[in-house]
Amino acid sequence: LLSARATQQKQFSQELQFQASNDAFQLTAGLFYFHESSPGTEVLGVLSPAPSATIVPSPLDAVFGSGITRTLGINDSMAGYAQLTWHLSDSVDLTGGVRGTIDDRELQIYAISGAQGGSLGVGDYKATYKKLTYTGIATWRPDARSTLFAKVATGYVSGGILSGIPYRPENLTSYEVGAKTQFLANRVRLNVSAYYNDYKDLQTQNFINGRQFF
């Protein structure tokens, strides 16, 4: 199996952010937008004879006789988010954050080679993914040289489209507790942390029996 691929990518992103703070709280909120367009051309062939399109057979027919794949990927992502840290006292902080994300995925397949496995053929394929993620953090500073914290957060990797076939998003819930300390007149710094990550629909790419899976 031989392949040669040429691709381009153009992208645009814009973020609008608002920040406010005083002695009692810190607030960050905003909107985010991302757009990209990525055309691609792939020559894919197998080392087996193929009928020649010319009168005189070419030695390259056996290599590139499977054809050419031409695609255009168009992706948009929009999000709104906010995070607030509330100072309950001089030593205790509580933080909460939330983010809503909408991802639009589109793959236009104009031509596809016979050796391209795992595809649905020429067409326009679209998928939309929506996710609300959050984070929560509790922080305690028993003295000026020590900080203890506990955190829970969720993460999200958008789904997509591979050869016309959509695949699900990847989701993560993360738990962490830890401490950051300094002692011996600040000559020694010790940071420790314990964490647990719980994945759902972990995204992996595989090539099985001549076909590509995600």
Coordinates of C-alpha atoms in Angstrom, one line a residue:
L1 CA 0.0 0.0 0.0
L2 CA 1.5 3.3 -1.1
S3 CA 0.1 6.8 -0.6
A4 CA 1.0 10.4 -1.2
R5 CA -1.0 13.2 0.3
A6 CA -1.1 17.0 -0.2
T7 CA -3.2 19.2 2.1
Q8 CA -3.7 22.8 3.2
Q9 CA -5.4 24.3 6.2
K10 CA -6.8 27.7 6.8
Q11 CA -8.2 28.8 10.2
F12 CA -9.7 31.7 11.9
S13 CA -10.4 32.2 15.6
Q14 CA -11.8 34.9 17.8
E15 CA -12.3 35.2 21.5
L16 CA -14.1 37.9 23.6
Q17 CA -13.3 37.8 27.3
F18 CA -14.6 39.6 30.3
Q19 CA -12.8 39.9 33.6
A20 CA -13.9 41.4 36.9
S21 CA -12.4 41.1 40.5
N22 CA -12.5 42.7 43.9
D23 CA -11.6 41.6 47.4
A24 CA -14.4 39.0 47.5
F25 CA -14.2 37.3 44.1
Q26 CA -12.6 36.9 40.7
L27 CA -14.7 36.3 37.6
T28 CA -13.6 35.4 34.0
A29 CA -16.2 34.8 31.3
G30 CA -16.2 34.8 27.5
L31 CA -17.2 33.6 24.1
F32 CA -15.0 31.7 21.6
Y33 CA -15.3 30.9 17.9
F34 CA -13.1 28.8 15.6
H35 CA -13.4 28.0 11.9
E36 CA -11.1 25.9 9.7
S37 CA -11.1 24.7 6.1
S38 CA -8.8 22.0 4.9
P39 CA -8.8 20.6 1.4
G40 CA -6.8 17.4 0.7
T41 CA -5.7 15.2 -2.2
E42 CA -4.5 11.7 -1.7
V43 CA -3.1 9.3 -4.2
L44 CA -3.6 5.8 -2.9
G45 CA -2.5 2.6 -4.6
V46 CA -1.7 -1.1 -4.0
L47 CA 1.0 -3.2 -5.6
S48 CA -1.3 -5.1 -7.9
P49 CA -2.1 -4.8 -11.6
A50 CA -4.9 -2.5 -12.7
P51 CA -6.4 -1.7 -16.2
S52 CA -4.5 1.0 -17.9
A53 CA -6.3 4.2 -18.9
T54 CA -3.9 4.7 -21.7
I55 CA -3.2 2.8 -24.9
V56 CA 0.3 2.0 -23.8
P57 CA 0.4 0.5 -20.3
S58 CA 2.5 2.4 -17.8
P59 CA 4.5 0.8 -15.0
L60 CA 2.8 3.2 -12.6
D61 CA -0.6 1.7 -13.3
A62 CA 0.2 -1.2 -10.9
V63 CA 1.0 1.3 -8.2
F64 CA -1.4 4.2 -8.6
G65 CA -4.2 2.4 -10.5
S66 CA -6.5 2.6 -7.5
G67 CA -7.3 6.2 -8.0
I68 CA -7.3 9.5 -6.2
T69 CA -9.2 10.8 -3.2
R70 CA -10.2 14.4 -2.9
T71 CA -11.8 15.8 0.2
L72 CA -12.6 19.1 2.0
G73 CA -12.9 19.3 5.7
I74 CA -14.9 22.2 7.3
N75 CA -15.0 22.5 11.1
D76 CA -16.6 25.1 13.3
S77 CA -16.5 25.3 17.1
M78 CA -18.4 27.8 19.3
A79 CA -18.2 28.1 23.1
G80 CA -19.3 30.2 26.0
Y81 CA -17.7 29.9 29.4
A82 CA -17.5 31.4 32.9
Q83 CA -15.4 30.8 36.0
L84 CA -15.8 32.3 39.4
T85 CA -13.5 32.2 42.4
W86 CA -15.1 33.2 45.7
H87 CA -12.8 34.1 48.6
L88 CA -14.7 32.8 51.6
S89 CA -11.9 34.0 53.9
D90 CA -8.2 34.9 53.8
S91 CA -7.3 31.2 53.6
V92 CA -10.2 29.4 51.8
D93 CA -11.3 29.8 48.2
L94 CA -14.0 28.1 46.2
T95 CA -13.9 28.0 42.4
G96 CA -16.6 26.9 40.0
G97 CA -16.6 27.0 36.2
V98 CA -18.7 25.9 33.3
R99 CA -18.3 25.8 29.5
G100 CA -20.8 25.0 26.8
T101 CA -19.4 23.9 23.4
I102 CA -20.9 23.2 20.0
D103 CA -18.8 21.6 17.4
D104 CA -19.9 21.3 13.7
R105 CA -18.0 18.8 11.6
E106 CA -18.3 18.5 7.8
L107 CA -16.4 16.3 5.3
Q108 CA -17.1 16.7 1.6
I109 CA -15.7 13.8 -0.5
Y110 CA -15.5 14.7 -4.2
A111 CA -13.7 11.6 -5.4
I112 CA -12.5 8.4 -3.7
S113 CA -10.1 5.7 -4.8
G114 CA -10.9 2.1 -4.9
A115 CA -8.3 1.2 -2.3
Q116 CA -9.7 3.6 0.3
G117 CA -11.2 1.4 2.9
G118 CA -13.8 2.1 5.5
S119 CA -15.6 4.8 3.5
L120 CA -19.2 5.5 2.5
G121 CA -18.3 7.0 -0.9
V122 CA -18.7 10.4 -2.6
G123 CA -20.9 12.7 -0.6
D124 CA -21.3 15.5 2.0
Y125 CA -21.2 14.2 5.6
K126 CA -22.0 16.3 8.6
A127 CA -22.1 15.8 12.4
T128 CA -22.8 18.1 15.3
Y129 CA -21.6 17.5 18.9
K130 CA -22.6 19.5 22.0
K131 CA -21.1 19.3 25.5
L132 CA -21.4 21.1 28.8
T133 CA -18.3 20.7 30.9
Y134 CA -17.6 22.0 34.5
T135 CA -14.9 22.3 37.1
G136 CA -14.9 22.7 40.9
I137 CA -11.9 23.6 43.1
A138 CA -11.6 24.0 46.9
T139 CA -8.3 25.6 48.1
W140 CA -7.1 26.0 51.7
R141 CA -4.0 27.9 52.8
P142 CA -3.3 27.0 56.4
D143 CA -0.3 29.3 56.4
A144 CA 1.8 31.5 54.0
R145 CA 3.9 28.5 52.9
S146 CA 1.3 25.8 52.3
T147 CA -1.6 25.3 50.0
L148 CA -4.0 22.3 50.0
F149 CA -6.5 21.7 47.2
A150 CA -9.1 19.3 45.9
K151 CA -10.4 19.5 42.3
V152 CA -13.0 17.8 40.1
A153 CA -13.2 18.7 36.4
T154 CA -14.6 17.3 33.2
G155 CA -13.0 17.5 29.7
Y156 CA -14.2 16.9 26.2
V157 CA -12.6 16.1 22.8
S158 CA -15.0 16.6 19.9
G159 CA -16.1 13.7 17.7
G160 CA -15.4 13.8 14.0
I161 CA -15.8 12.2 10.6
L162 CA -13.3 9.7 9.2
S163 CA -13.9 8.7 5.5
G164 CA -17.5 9.7 5.9
I165 CA -18.1 7.7 9.1
P166 CA -18.8 9.8 12.3
Y167 CA -17.2 8.8 15.6
R168 CA -18.2 9.8 19.1
P169 CA -16.6 12.4 21.3
E170 CA -14.2 11.5 24.0
N171 CA -15.2 12.5 27.6
L172 CA -13.1 12.7 30.8
T173 CA -13.9 13.2 34.4
S174 CA -10.8 14.1 36.5
Y175 CA -10.3 14.0 40.3
E176 CA -7.3 15.5 42.0
V177 CA -6.1 16.3 45.6
G178 CA -2.7 17.7 46.4
A179 CA -0.5 20.1 48.4
K180 CA 2.1 22.7 47.6
T181 CA 4.5 23.5 50.4
Q182 CA 7.7 25.4 51.1
F183 CA 9.8 25.0 54.3
L184 CA 13.2 25.4 55.8
A185 CA 13.1 29.2 55.2
N186 CA 11.8 28.6 51.7
R187 CA 15.0 26.6 50.7
V188 CA 12.9 23.4 50.1
R189 CA 9.8 23.2 48.0
L190 CA 7.6 20.0 48.0
N191 CA 4.5 19.6 45.7
V192 CA 2.5 16.3 45.9
S193 CA -0.6 15.3 44.0
A194 CA -2.9 12.3 43.6
Y195 CA -5.3 12.0 40.7
Y196 CA -7.7 9.7 39.0
N197 CA -8.9 10.1 35.4
D198 CA -12.1 8.4 34.2
Y199 CA -12.4 8.2 30.4
K200 CA -15.4 7.4 28.3
D201 CA -15.1 6.6 24.5
L202 CA -11.3 7.1 24.5
Q203 CA -10.4 8.0 20.9
T204 CA -7.8 5.7 19.3
Q205 CA -6.9 5.2 15.6
N206 CA -6.4 1.7 14.3
F207 CA -5.5 0.0 10.9
I208 CA -7.1 -3.4 10.8
N209 CA -7.3 -5.8 7.8
G210 CA -6.5 -3.0 5.4
R211 CA -9.1 -0.6 6.8
Q212 CA -8.7 2.5 9.0
F213 CA -10.9 2.7 12.1
F214 CA -11.3 5.5 14.7

